[in-house]
Amino acid sequence: MKTDGKFRHDSLQTRKTVKALLEALTKGIGKGELVLSDEDGEIALEPDGLLNLRIRAERADGSNRVDLRITWNDESRPVESKNAPKIG
């Protein structure tokens, strides 16, 4: 099982299947363990601590899109600290 690397999967699914996959993701995030796999590969992730969530939605010319991104840093890696923004 890969602990470093990339996993990508693209396929057409029904709403019911997408809902089940999203529920599996939320369950894995809750447990702190995500294992993603298909016939081309597998990766294990351990979401913990503060997670950064980004949601984007778009509708244009009859095409719709929702992007969901969740990112976090492993505790073993140093987190880059940024100063607070300046507001004038």
PDB file of C-alpha atoms in Angstrom:
ATOM      1  CA  MET A   1       0.000   0.000   0.000  1.00  0.00           C
ATOM      2  CA  LYS A   2       1.348   3.431  -0.939  1.00  0.00           C
ATOM      3  CA  THR A   3       1.923   5.940   1.825  1.00  0.00           C
ATOM      4  CA  ASP A   4       3.419   8.521  -0.556  1.00  0.00           C
ATOM      5  CA  GLY A   5       2.333   9.201  -4.088  1.00  0.00           C
ATOM      6  CA  LYS A   6      -0.856  10.002  -5.923  1.00  0.00           C
ATOM      7  CA  PHE A   7      -4.218   8.381  -6.477  1.00  0.00           C
ATOM      8  CA  ARG A   8      -6.644   9.521  -9.154  1.00  0.00           C
ATOM      9  CA  HIS A   9      -9.904   8.005 -10.315  1.00  0.00           C
ATOM     10  CA  ASP A  10     -12.353   9.287 -12.939  1.00  0.00           C
ATOM     11  CA  SER A  11     -15.607   7.515 -13.793  1.00  0.00           C
ATOM     12  CA  LEU A  12     -19.311   8.041 -14.419  1.00  0.00           C
ATOM     13  CA  GLN A  13     -21.438   7.107 -11.409  1.00  0.00           C
ATOM     14  CA  THR A  14     -25.055   7.448 -10.321  1.00  0.00           C
ATOM     15  CA  ARG A  15     -26.083   9.968  -7.661  1.00  0.00           C
ATOM     16  CA  LYS A  16     -26.645   7.037  -5.291  1.00  0.00           C
ATOM     17  CA  THR A  17     -23.096   5.739  -5.816  1.00  0.00           C
ATOM     18  CA  VAL A  18     -21.564   9.217  -5.434  1.00  0.00           C
ATOM     19  CA  LYS A  19     -23.532   9.651  -2.198  1.00  0.00           C
ATOM     20  CA  ALA A  20     -22.222   6.307  -0.898  1.00  0.00           C
ATOM     21  CA  LEU A  21     -18.637   7.265  -1.785  1.00  0.00           C
ATOM     22  CA  LEU A  22     -18.979  10.637  -0.039  1.00  0.00           C
ATOM     23  CA  GLU A  23     -20.379   8.869   3.039  1.00  0.00           C
ATOM     24  CA  ALA A  24     -17.395   6.498   2.993  1.00  0.00           C
ATOM     25  CA  LEU A  25     -15.074   9.525   2.810  1.00  0.00           C
ATOM     26  CA  THR A  26     -16.752  11.172   5.801  1.00  0.00           C
ATOM     27  CA  LYS A  27     -16.562   7.918   7.758  1.00  0.00           C
ATOM     28  CA  GLY A  28     -12.849   7.585   6.938  1.00  0.00           C
ATOM     29  CA  ILE A  29     -12.171  11.201   7.929  1.00  0.00           C
ATOM     30  CA  GLY A  30     -14.006  10.578  11.202  1.00  0.00           C
ATOM     31  CA  LYS A  31     -11.856   7.497  11.896  1.00  0.00           C
ATOM     32  CA  GLY A  32      -8.667   9.265  10.820  1.00  0.00           C
ATOM     33  CA  GLU A  33      -7.973   6.694   8.119  1.00  0.00           C
ATOM     34  CA  LEU A  34      -8.730   6.863   4.396  1.00  0.00           C
ATOM     35  CA  VAL A  35      -7.774   4.055   2.044  1.00  0.00           C
ATOM     36  CA  LEU A  36      -8.490   4.856  -1.591  1.00  0.00           C
ATOM     37  CA  SER A  37      -8.113   2.159  -4.211  1.00  0.00           C
ATOM     38  CA  ASP A  38      -9.152   0.966  -7.631  1.00  0.00           C
ATOM     39  CA  GLU A  39      -7.727  -1.445 -10.207  1.00  0.00           C
ATOM     40  CA  ASP A  40      -4.857   0.978 -10.900  1.00  0.00           C
ATOM     41  CA  GLY A  41      -3.573   1.589  -7.377  1.00  0.00           C
ATOM     42  CA  GLU A  42      -4.089   2.308  -3.714  1.00  0.00           C
ATOM     43  CA  ILE A  43      -3.103   4.988  -1.206  1.00  0.00           C
ATOM     44  CA  ALA A  44      -3.601   5.335   2.556  1.00  0.00           C
ATOM     45  CA  LEU A  45      -4.090   8.730   4.200  1.00  0.00           C
ATOM     46  CA  GLU A  46      -4.448   9.691   7.862  1.00  0.00           C
ATOM     47  CA  PRO A  47      -6.405  12.943   8.221  1.00  0.00           C
ATOM     48  CA  ASP A  48      -5.782  14.479  11.633  1.00  0.00           C
ATOM     49  CA  GLY A  49      -5.581  17.858  13.310  1.00  0.00           C
ATOM     50  CA  LEU A  50      -6.929  20.893  11.528  1.00  0.00           C
ATOM     51  CA  LEU A  51      -8.179  20.206   8.013  1.00  0.00           C
ATOM     52  CA  ASN A  52      -8.430  22.893   5.359  1.00  0.00           C
ATOM     53  CA  LEU A  53     -11.721  22.669   3.426  1.00  0.00           C
ATOM     54  CA  ARG A  54     -12.352  24.330   0.069  1.00  0.00           C
ATOM     55  CA  ILE A  55     -15.661  24.034  -1.788  1.00  0.00           C
ATOM     56  CA  ARG A  56     -16.214  25.522  -5.232  1.00  0.00           C
ATOM     57  CA  ALA A  57     -19.316  25.350  -7.398  1.00  0.00           C
ATOM     58  CA  GLU A  58     -19.844  26.518 -10.952  1.00  0.00           C
ATOM     59  CA  ARG A  59     -22.561  26.474 -13.579  1.00  0.00           C
ATOM     60  CA  ALA A  60     -21.831  27.614 -17.135  1.00  0.00           C
ATOM     61  CA  ASP A  61     -23.448  26.806 -20.478  1.00  0.00           C
ATOM     62  CA  GLY A  62     -25.389  23.807 -19.130  1.00  0.00           C
ATOM     63  CA  SER A  63     -22.335  22.287 -17.460  1.00  0.00           C
ATOM     64  CA  ASN A  64     -22.226  22.000 -13.659  1.00  0.00           C
ATOM     65  CA  ARG A  65     -19.299  21.366 -11.355  1.00  0.00           C
ATOM     66  CA  VAL A  66     -18.624  21.011  -7.638  1.00  0.00           C
ATOM     67  CA  ASP A  67     -15.039  20.733  -6.417  1.00  0.00           C
ATOM     68  CA  LEU A  68     -14.309  19.610  -2.884  1.00  0.00           C
ATOM     69  CA  ARG A  69     -10.745  19.788  -1.574  1.00  0.00           C
ATOM     70  CA  ILE A  70      -9.602  18.762   1.892  1.00  0.00           C
ATOM     71  CA  THR A  71      -5.958  19.246   2.815  1.00  0.00           C
ATOM     72  CA  TRP A  72      -3.889  18.802   5.959  1.00  0.00           C
ATOM     73  CA  ASN A  73      -0.276  18.369   7.010  1.00  0.00           C
ATOM     74  CA  ASP A  74       1.120  15.266   8.620  1.00  0.00           C
ATOM     75  CA  GLU A  75       2.184  15.964  12.185  1.00  0.00           C
ATOM     76  CA  SER A  76       5.660  14.654  11.395  1.00  0.00           C
ATOM     77  CA  ARG A  77       6.151  17.435   8.846  1.00  0.00           C
ATOM     78  CA  PRO A  78       6.727  20.999  10.009  1.00  0.00           C
ATOM     79  CA  VAL A  79       3.869  23.390   9.277  1.00  0.00           C
ATOM     80  CA  GLU A  80       4.873  26.620   7.555  1.00  0.00           C
ATOM     81  CA  SER A  81       3.748  29.453   9.767  1.00  0.00           C
ATOM     82  CA  LYS A  82       2.422  32.636   8.222  1.00  0.00           C
ATOM     83  CA  ASN A  83       1.915  35.989   9.880  1.00  0.00           C
ATOM     84  CA  ALA A  84      -1.600  37.354  10.193  1.00  0.00           C
ATOM     85  CA  PRO A  85      -2.706  39.438   7.214  1.00  0.00           C
ATOM     86  CA  LYS A  86      -2.432  43.202   7.396  1.00  0.00           C
ATOM     87  CA  ILE A  87      -5.642  45.158   7.016  1.00  0.00           C
ATOM     88  CA  GLY A  88      -5.428  48.878   6.395  1.00  0.00           C
TER      89      GLY A  88
END
